[in-house]
XYZ file of C-alpha atoms in Angstrom:
611
model
C -0.657 10.499 5.765
C 0.990 7.625 4.041
C 1.098 5.202 1.137
C -0.164 1.641 1.172
C 0.271 -1.381 -1.095
C -0.972 -4.913 -0.764
C -1.324 -8.255 -2.462
C -3.576 -11.272 -2.038
C -2.731 -14.483 -3.854
C -4.873 -17.564 -4.283
C -4.227 -20.082 -1.535
C -1.284 -22.226 -2.512
C 0.048 -19.700 -5.035
C 3.385 -18.111 -4.370
C 3.676 -14.347 -4.343
C 5.226 -12.712 -7.373
C 7.233 -10.593 -4.959
C 10.342 -11.568 -3.070
C 11.138 -9.416 -0.047
C 13.414 -7.365 -2.263
C 10.680 -7.108 -4.877
C 8.175 -5.978 -2.254
C 10.596 -3.321 -1.059
C 11.083 -2.145 -4.618
C 7.297 -1.990 -5.052
C 7.062 0.058 -1.894
C 9.690 2.436 -3.288
C 6.996 3.615 -5.722
C 5.231 5.276 -2.780
C 8.263 6.586 -0.897
C 7.186 10.165 -1.626
C 3.939 9.582 0.289
C 5.789 8.354 3.360
C 9.347 9.618 3.710
C 9.522 8.948 7.481
C 9.343 5.173 7.612
C 8.181 1.985 5.957
C 7.055 -1.496 6.833
C 6.114 -4.823 5.231
C 3.974 -7.583 6.703
C 3.317 -11.057 5.249
C 1.185 -13.926 6.422
C 0.373 -16.910 4.225
C -1.219 -15.459 1.059
C -1.555 -11.793 2.017
C 0.985 -8.959 2.039
C 0.638 -5.389 3.291
C 3.137 -2.574 2.806
C 3.186 0.949 4.192
C 5.237 4.123 3.831
C 4.789 6.533 6.714
C 4.434 10.282 6.817
C 4.648 10.761 10.565
C 2.011 13.285 11.640
C 0.709 11.774 14.893
C 3.091 10.472 17.571
C 5.973 10.806 15.097
C 8.699 9.504 17.414
C 6.909 6.302 18.400
C 8.227 3.090 16.881
C 4.991 1.412 18.005
C 3.028 3.702 15.664
C 4.803 2.260 12.623
C 2.628 0.425 10.116
C 1.379 -2.074 9.229
C 0.178 -2.061 12.846
C -1.075 -5.213 14.556
C -2.852 -6.124 17.768
C -0.692 -7.811 20.435
C -2.171 -11.214 19.586
C -1.273 -10.742 15.908
C -4.736 -11.640 14.646
C -5.600 -8.184 13.275
C -3.388 -6.001 11.060
C -3.988 -2.544 9.579
C -2.331 -0.439 6.869
C -3.921 2.998 6.822
C -3.563 6.286 4.966
C -5.474 9.172 6.497
C -6.400 11.128 9.587
C -9.142 10.788 12.203
C -10.602 14.048 13.480
C -12.661 12.404 16.248
C -9.722 10.372 17.497
C -9.808 11.476 21.148
C -13.525 10.807 21.633
C -13.382 7.472 19.828
C -10.340 6.374 21.815
C -12.103 7.190 25.094
C -15.077 5.036 24.048
C -12.855 2.114 23.121
C -10.415 2.295 26.034
C -12.206 0.053 28.584
C -12.561 -2.840 26.148
C -9.030 -2.345 24.792
C -7.687 -2.513 28.339
C -9.686 -5.684 28.975
C -8.373 -7.293 25.782
C -4.757 -6.329 26.509
C -4.599 -7.243 30.190
C -4.736 -3.612 31.299
C -2.104 -2.304 28.918
C -4.526 -0.303 26.786
C -3.255 1.930 24.009
C 0.512 2.202 23.634
C 0.672 5.154 21.227
C -1.141 8.452 20.728
C -1.400 7.731 16.998
C -4.832 7.552 15.363
C -3.780 4.429 13.442
C -3.916 2.457 16.704
C -7.351 3.928 17.465
C -8.649 2.889 14.050
C -7.157 -0.590 14.407
C -9.041 -1.199 17.633
C -12.250 0.359 16.323
C -12.226 -2.188 13.495
C -11.336 -5.020 15.867
C -14.171 -4.220 18.265
C -16.854 -2.977 15.867
C -15.991 -4.466 12.505
C -16.826 -2.615 9.301
C -19.681 -0.808 11.086
C -17.010 1.277 12.827
C -16.557 3.126 9.543
C -20.103 4.483 9.696
C -19.219 6.677 12.659
C -15.731 7.855 11.721
C -15.032 11.514 11.128
C -11.943 11.780 9.012
C -10.262 10.858 5.757
C -8.973 7.385 5.118
C -8.012 4.616 2.758
C -7.261 1.376 4.540
C -6.561 -2.331 4.357
C -7.547 -4.389 7.416
C -6.801 -8.102 7.828
C -8.532 -10.508 10.205
C -6.461 -13.694 10.103
C -8.908 -15.786 12.117
C -11.807 -14.983 9.779
C -9.451 -15.086 6.791
C -10.699 -11.826 5.323
C -9.389 -8.497 4.127
C -11.360 -5.246 4.177
C -10.536 -2.361 1.850
C -12.267 0.944 2.553
C -12.281 4.586 1.523
C -13.782 7.597 3.302
C -17.269 8.819 2.289
C -16.103 11.965 0.482
C -13.150 10.315 -1.226
C -10.423 12.510 0.254
C -7.899 9.675 0.174
C -7.373 7.380 -2.842
C -7.185 3.598 -3.129
C -7.066 1.505 -6.316
C -7.019 -2.241 -6.977
C -6.600 -4.656 -9.883
C -6.571 -8.339 -10.694
C -3.076 -9.755 -10.301
C -2.890 -13.241 -11.764
C -5.236 -15.445 -9.721
C -5.190 -12.867 -6.945
C -5.392 -9.106 -6.580
C -3.227 -6.148 -5.674
C -4.018 -2.671 -4.367
C -2.174 0.599 -3.807
C -2.587 4.268 -3.020
C -1.686 5.314 -6.574
C -2.279 3.744 -10.014
C 1.351 3.926 -11.156
C 2.451 1.967 -8.098
C -0.260 -0.601 -8.766
C 0.640 -1.195 -12.411
C 4.261 -1.624 -11.299
C 3.256 -4.916 -9.674
C 4.607 -7.732 -11.855
C 1.199 -9.436 -12.217
C -0.849 -6.321 -13.004
C -1.291 -5.467 -16.669
C -0.430 -1.971 -17.860
C -2.842 -0.859 -20.584
C -4.639 2.424 -21.281
C -8.421 2.491 -20.824
C -10.010 3.711 -24.062
C -13.263 4.728 -22.372
C -11.357 6.820 -19.872
C -9.302 8.528 -22.577
C -12.581 9.810 -23.995
C -13.832 10.688 -20.501
C -10.583 12.550 -19.790
C -10.999 14.661 -22.918
C -14.539 15.530 -21.845
C -13.926 16.189 -18.168
C -10.156 16.459 -17.581
C -10.747 13.822 -14.885
C -8.390 10.861 -14.663
C -10.733 8.893 -12.387
C -14.464 8.634 -13.032
C -17.120 6.287 -11.628
C -14.459 3.943 -10.293
C -12.532 3.769 -13.582
C -8.960 5.009 -13.968
C -6.787 5.771 -16.963
C -5.452 2.200 -16.755
C -7.652 -0.601 -18.053
C -8.555 -2.982 -15.244
C -7.351 -0.663 -12.487
C -10.392 0.260 -10.418
C -10.668 3.012 -7.825
C -12.706 2.424 -4.707
C -15.632 4.817 -4.867
C -16.033 7.264 -1.987
C -17.518 5.341 0.915
C -16.778 1.913 -0.536
C -16.130 -1.031 1.772
C -14.867 -4.121 -0.062
C -14.379 -7.572 1.428
C -11.905 -10.152 0.145
C -12.164 -13.786 1.222
C -8.582 -14.949 1.683
C -9.649 -18.581 1.232
C -10.985 -18.134 -2.317
C -9.298 -19.871 -5.222
C -9.524 -16.605 -7.176
C -9.899 -13.921 -4.500
C -11.786 -10.821 -5.658
C -13.248 -7.873 -3.736
C -16.986 -7.908 -3.040
C -18.690 -4.638 -2.171
C -20.347 -5.129 1.203
C -21.324 -1.529 1.937
C -21.397 1.957 0.591
C -20.516 3.817 3.760
C -21.716 7.050 2.141
C -25.254 6.036 3.121
C -24.676 6.534 6.834
C -22.556 9.672 7.197
C -23.809 11.658 4.210
C -27.474 10.814 3.934
C -28.204 10.658 7.649
C -30.466 13.567 8.455
C -28.926 16.713 9.895
C -30.884 17.868 12.918
C -30.866 21.506 13.932
C -31.070 24.912 12.296
C -29.490 25.574 8.898
C -29.162 29.349 9.150
C -25.964 31.376 8.838
C -25.078 31.085 12.535
C -25.411 27.308 12.387
C -23.311 27.242 9.216
C -20.551 29.152 10.950
C -20.601 26.827 13.962
C -20.407 23.704 11.794
C -17.511 24.997 9.703
C -15.595 26.358 12.675
C -15.937 23.006 14.415
C -14.767 21.102 11.340
C -11.798 23.409 10.837
C -10.625 23.234 14.430
C -10.888 19.440 14.370
C -8.622 19.436 11.318
C -5.833 21.107 13.318
C -4.881 17.968 15.267
C -1.212 17.365 14.474
C 2.103 16.716 16.179
C 4.049 18.340 13.312
C 3.971 21.835 11.744
C 0.710 22.774 10.015
C 0.115 25.568 7.503
C -2.587 26.666 5.042
C -3.031 27.457 1.376
C -4.278 31.032 1.040
C -5.458 32.429 -2.285
C -7.285 35.442 -0.886
C -10.605 33.941 -2.005
C -13.571 33.331 0.255
C -12.932 29.687 1.157
C -9.233 29.887 2.031
C -9.774 33.192 3.876
C -12.498 31.620 6.025
C -10.189 28.764 6.971
C -7.239 31.045 7.737
C -9.461 33.339 9.807
C -10.712 30.445 11.936
C -7.261 28.927 12.396
C -5.513 32.138 13.425
C -7.962 32.437 16.293
C -6.240 29.341 17.711
C -2.826 29.564 16.072
C -1.792 33.176 15.512
C 1.588 32.049 14.156
C -0.014 30.251 11.182
C 2.091 30.061 8.025
C 0.204 30.675 4.771
C 1.235 30.026 1.186
C 0.054 31.252 -2.207
C 1.070 30.318 -5.759
C 2.144 33.422 -7.658
C 2.367 33.413 -11.421
C 5.153 35.525 -12.875
C 5.406 36.539 -16.528
C 8.011 38.941 -17.921
C 8.878 39.867 -14.352
C 5.308 40.870 -13.456
C 2.904 39.156 -11.090
C -0.100 37.618 -12.831
C -3.677 37.618 -11.553
C -5.356 38.878 -8.381
C -4.600 35.991 -6.016
C -1.151 36.964 -4.675
C -2.160 40.544 -3.897
C -5.430 39.453 -2.276
C -3.672 36.745 -0.276
C -1.072 39.188 1.029
C -3.809 41.568 2.137
C -5.548 38.780 4.055
C -2.256 37.572 5.538
C -1.404 41.094 6.717
C -4.837 41.493 8.285
C -4.590 38.134 10.093
C -0.890 38.376 10.908
C 0.136 35.113 9.255
C 3.660 34.280 8.143
C 3.013 34.463 4.424
C 5.020 33.182 1.456
C 4.429 33.653 -2.271
C 5.637 30.768 -4.430
C 6.650 32.173 -7.812
C 5.939 30.099 -10.907
C 7.088 31.253 -14.327
C 6.703 29.794 -17.795
C 9.906 27.727 -17.597
C 8.916 26.245 -14.234
C 5.457 25.453 -15.540
C 6.808 23.612 -18.607
C 9.431 21.705 -16.641
C 7.077 20.661 -13.872
C 4.309 19.707 -16.270
C 6.500 16.977 -17.733
C 7.953 16.050 -14.346
C 4.560 15.740 -12.664
C 3.140 13.531 -15.422
C 6.209 11.316 -15.164
C 5.909 11.177 -11.373
C 2.207 10.263 -11.382
C 2.253 8.088 -14.476
C -1.010 9.819 -15.357
C -2.139 12.894 -17.275
C -2.746 15.972 -15.145
C -6.278 17.111 -14.475
C -6.012 20.907 -14.692
C -3.008 23.190 -15.121
C -3.250 24.493 -11.551
C -2.183 21.042 -10.351
C 1.322 22.232 -11.175
C 0.846 25.318 -8.993
C -0.339 23.207 -6.052
C 2.618 20.835 -6.409
C 5.138 23.679 -6.548
C 3.581 25.222 -3.455
C 3.759 21.859 -1.672
C 7.452 21.628 -2.568
C 8.033 25.033 -0.981
C 5.998 24.086 2.105
C 8.083 20.978 2.644
C 11.304 22.953 2.240
C 9.908 25.458 4.723
C 9.407 22.790 7.375
C 5.662 22.115 7.092
C 4.106 18.654 6.893
C 0.351 19.392 6.917
C -1.652 21.993 5.010
C -5.290 23.051 5.000
C -7.054 23.679 1.697
C -10.516 24.887 0.685
C -11.752 22.077 -1.574
C -15.414 21.260 -1.084
C -16.976 24.641 -0.410
C -18.028 25.220 -4.030
C -19.510 21.764 -4.537
C -21.352 21.679 -1.211
C -22.600 25.269 -1.027
C -23.129 26.219 -4.680
C -20.026 28.157 -5.666
C -19.842 27.686 -9.419
C -22.249 30.483 -10.270
C -21.734 30.464 -14.061
C -22.468 26.738 -14.392
C -25.373 26.842 -11.943
C -26.808 29.831 -13.813
C -26.758 27.763 -17.015
C -28.331 24.776 -15.268
C -31.095 26.948 -13.811
C -31.859 28.437 -17.229
C -32.021 24.983 -18.809
C -34.309 23.682 -16.060
C -36.709 26.573 -16.655
C -37.242 25.693 -20.324
C -40.666 24.142 -20.978
C -39.204 21.748 -23.539
C -35.401 21.475 -23.152
C -33.685 20.310 -26.374
C -31.516 17.807 -24.465
C -31.818 16.085 -21.118
C -30.466 17.620 -17.927
C -27.595 15.157 -17.506
C -26.390 15.614 -21.083
C -26.682 19.390 -20.658
C -24.559 19.187 -17.489
C -21.920 17.256 -19.406
C -21.951 19.688 -22.354
C -21.675 22.761 -20.097
C -18.753 21.364 -18.112
C -16.918 19.541 -20.932
C -13.497 20.541 -22.115
C -14.016 18.583 -25.353
C -17.653 17.540 -25.581
C -18.649 14.069 -26.780
C -20.027 15.666 -29.942
C -16.710 17.397 -30.649
C -14.849 14.147 -30.054
C -16.556 12.736 -33.157
C -14.410 14.987 -35.319
C -11.367 14.834 -33.035
C -10.764 11.110 -32.536
C -10.135 8.307 -34.970
C -13.025 5.877 -35.313
C -11.647 3.166 -32.999
C -11.028 5.637 -30.167
C -14.513 7.172 -30.024
C -15.856 5.866 -26.731
C -18.169 8.544 -25.326
C -20.890 6.088 -24.196
C -19.149 5.616 -20.853
C -18.905 9.290 -19.909
C -22.462 9.990 -21.112
C -23.786 7.065 -19.085
C -21.803 8.159 -16.035
C -23.408 11.601 -16.062
C -26.857 10.081 -16.647
C -26.466 7.870 -13.591
C -24.991 10.673 -11.462
C -27.875 12.983 -12.320
C -30.445 10.324 -11.430
C -28.776 9.869 -8.047
C -28.663 13.635 -7.670
C -32.396 13.955 -8.266
C -33.075 11.376 -5.588
C -30.798 13.085 -3.071
C -32.244 16.515 -3.913
C -35.840 15.306 -3.611
C -36.553 15.938 -7.283
C -35.170 19.499 -7.469
C -33.310 19.801 -10.817
C -30.905 22.515 -9.662
C -30.171 20.615 -6.470
C -29.506 17.543 -8.602
C -26.924 19.466 -10.652
C -25.189 20.513 -7.429
C -25.145 16.882 -6.298
C -23.500 15.911 -9.601
C -20.841 18.557 -8.960
C -20.255 17.099 -5.505
C -20.016 13.548 -6.801
C -17.891 14.160 -9.888
C -16.090 17.466 -9.496
C -15.218 17.253 -5.814
C -13.807 13.755 -6.181
C -11.500 15.022 -8.925
C -10.358 18.066 -6.931
C -9.579 15.939 -3.888
C -7.607 13.529 -6.053
C -5.719 16.473 -7.551
C -4.874 17.871 -4.113
C -3.711 14.494 -2.844
C -1.520 13.842 -5.865
C 0.058 17.299 -5.873
C 0.722 17.606 -2.146
C 1.791 14.012 -1.519
C 4.369 14.238 -4.260
C 6.384 16.192 -1.696
C 5.182 14.479 1.476
C 2.615 17.110 2.464
C -0.666 15.988 4.016
C -3.521 17.980 2.474
C -6.579 18.451 4.701
C -9.931 19.792 3.585
C -12.205 21.057 6.393
C -15.062 21.804 3.983
C -14.928 18.231 2.635
C -16.000 16.858 6.000
C -18.923 14.521 6.639
C -20.659 16.836 9.098
C -20.231 19.840 6.825
C -21.576 17.760 3.924
C -24.624 16.669 5.914
C -25.283 20.249 6.968
C -24.902 21.558 3.410
C -27.329 18.969 2.050
C -29.931 20.119 4.589
C -29.585 23.790 3.576
C -32.368 24.822 1.144
C -31.142 25.417 -2.391
C -32.249 29.053 -2.307
C -29.802 29.614 0.560
C -26.960 28.270 -1.539
C -27.606 29.721 -4.986
C -30.003 32.230 -6.545
C -29.856 32.768 -10.299
C -29.118 36.234 -11.663
C -27.232 37.669 -8.684
C -23.698 36.902 -9.847
C -21.151 36.140 -7.164
C -23.546 37.344 -4.430
C -25.971 34.633 -5.497
C -23.510 31.817 -4.885
C -22.583 30.214 -1.551
C -25.134 32.540 0.043
C -25.342 30.935 3.477
C -21.540 30.609 3.616
C -21.032 34.288 2.770
C -23.644 35.298 5.335
C -22.083 33.057 7.967
C -18.700 34.788 7.785
C -19.692 38.271 6.675
C -18.710 39.765 10.021
C -15.356 37.974 10.068
C -14.248 38.421 6.458
C -13.869 41.779 4.655
C -16.420 42.745 1.981
C -13.637 42.709 -0.600
C -13.349 38.961 -0.001
C -17.038 38.058 0.232
C -17.702 39.929 -3.030
C -14.589 38.786 -4.889
C -15.040 36.850 -8.136
C -13.747 33.287 -8.117
C -10.174 33.014 -9.473
C -8.385 29.788 -8.542
C -4.608 29.826 -9.156
C -4.930 32.319 -12.047
C -1.779 31.524 -13.981
C -1.694 32.358 -17.705
C -2.419 28.776 -18.674
C -3.468 29.665 -22.209
C -0.064 31.051 -23.116
C 1.993 28.649 -21.036
C 0.204 25.529 -22.225
C 0.702 26.779 -25.759
C 4.467 26.728 -25.300
C 4.284 22.938 -24.976
C 2.308 22.351 -28.161
C 5.393 20.974 -29.919
C 5.201 17.735 -27.934
C 2.059 16.821 -29.866
C 3.756 16.419 -33.230
C 6.004 13.532 -32.355
C 3.694 11.505 -30.138
C 3.083 7.933 -31.316
C 0.361 7.573 -28.720
C -1.622 10.554 -30.026
C -1.101 9.588 -33.635
C -3.104 6.391 -33.086
C -6.112 7.986 -31.365
C -6.364 11.591 -32.612
C -6.938 12.713 -36.170
C -3.966 14.531 -37.722
C -6.121 17.599 -38.426
C -7.002 17.945 -34.735
C -3.365 17.662 -33.690
C -2.440 20.221 -36.315
C -5.119 22.624 -35.064
C -3.718 22.471 -31.535
C -0.145 22.922 -32.773
C -0.914 25.792 -35.164
C -3.175 27.793 -32.845
C -2.329 26.660 -29.326
C -3.572 29.794 -27.567
C -7.023 29.716 -29.149
C -7.059 25.929 -28.708
C -5.339 25.907 -25.322
C -7.762 23.471 -23.661
C -7.289 20.995 -26.479
C -3.516 21.559 -26.433
C -3.451 20.973 -22.671
C -5.414 17.724 -22.823
C -3.590 16.336 -25.845
C -0.241 17.363 -24.394
C -0.988 15.417 -21.225
C -2.084 12.363 -23.182
C 1.082 12.565 -25.278
C 3.368 12.809 -22.245
C 1.492 10.033 -20.442
C 1.068 7.642 -23.340
C 4.573 7.846 -24.703
C 6.216 7.572 -21.282
C 4.040 4.944 -19.601
C 3.107 2.765 -22.576
C 6.080 3.477 -24.818
C 3.774 4.881 -27.454
C 1.119 2.151 -27.393
C -2.192 3.886 -27.890
C -5.608 3.539 -26.279
C -7.037 2.475 -29.635
C -5.215 -0.832 -29.231
C -7.488 -1.749 -26.326
C -10.615 -0.716 -28.198
C -10.663 -3.725 -30.480
């Protein structure tokens, strides 16, 4: 796991970055790669890399950017391949032929990926099993490829930079490039209030900074006068929509998830797991301890007035005792929450998505201090197998109406909104009301969902959750864990698991009216013999810290924010300040916008870009 940056200038244009400037730019991603760094330049292209050494950590030859012996091909890569051994065996004869018998010189998956791209081009991405964001240069063809894995586990963003372009693993690093403008995106401010998502449909909180969509492959012609990325493929089409062949019963579900989980264990450094005591994390820990009985597990534990808050820590300890893991509770109190809220916004240069991002980051800090470098996490199970029973219940009821008052996509948005587009009419000043983007995004996502679900409305809603919600959760995990140099891996968010889940009939994922037993049905059945009933029947409770009260303690930051004052009506700010517990969602969102806007833009508001 690593951080990457890069720049392409128009031919004949000088880079805005001296070597010292490029090193300073790379400093912005030092947290993602504390074990090494590298810069590579050739004519009008630059690649930079910070390394978190997970595979072949002692090898100097595994440092990136990594090039072929002839120097024609160069790769900067952030991710992990879970089919590395099989792919390497396929490539080895041709690699040996091309290198005069030398073959591979490291055991690092970055070298495997480099040669896969050399020998198979962009089509190599169709067959990869893993998570990745990458930049690949072919100097002879004078082209750059940028690509992101089909589920969007790893991030990559780009922007116009003068007559060229720049890209990076994180938006704050990108807008630190001297030729990239730093402005808030007014449409995304509205979308953030509705969804708490800081990336949506390829847009970010920074105007002009675009995120590669999951599965995107972009090509840049290095000979262009104004080089810009051109989408040449949506790799999602091959790995996610290819038909799954075989049974889709509970036994098959268990085999697929066990296989994915065991593949995710490949590592040359210590690996651990997040354990909340819920179904998803318990399944992963149960599978892993069959192979690694010394597994270390970690759980965020809220503490208020000296007492533990919520069911997670107790449930996690019970699971850890049953499995024999080395378990650690990470205590988070109100003061820690407030301090780390501000610190995490400052670190990311973005508002936080949900309050439990702080809990994940604090747990990652403890993991790193405890000697771990890789952690497993349960993101993906809910979106792929139908785990959000309350929302799906509402969607099912709406779909059953003979004449629904609003369309399905708008209903999905209203049900899941933190501050609905309708409520934003009374919340925001006139120039900041920009809900057309978020409404259109959900319309388009639902249409795609209907197509993928063969016209089934409930299946379409689940597809929208996979497309929008899962992408946000994976981004949250990446941001929180990589702040402390921890590689977060998600066995449920795996291409084979996703293909299997899409083939499972909807009635084996969710049945309305059965509560928790009606959600993730095939997943619960698959592991019923391995996981105690107390876990399979437990209500969902992710990082249950007392966010309402703790977010309320930060309401005072709203009063003095220049950024908020230009986009939010005074009455709405006053409502959040005067009654922050009742209005905790609003206080949370506005507090994040205040911290972000005043720190990153020195108070310049999103309304300024709405003109």
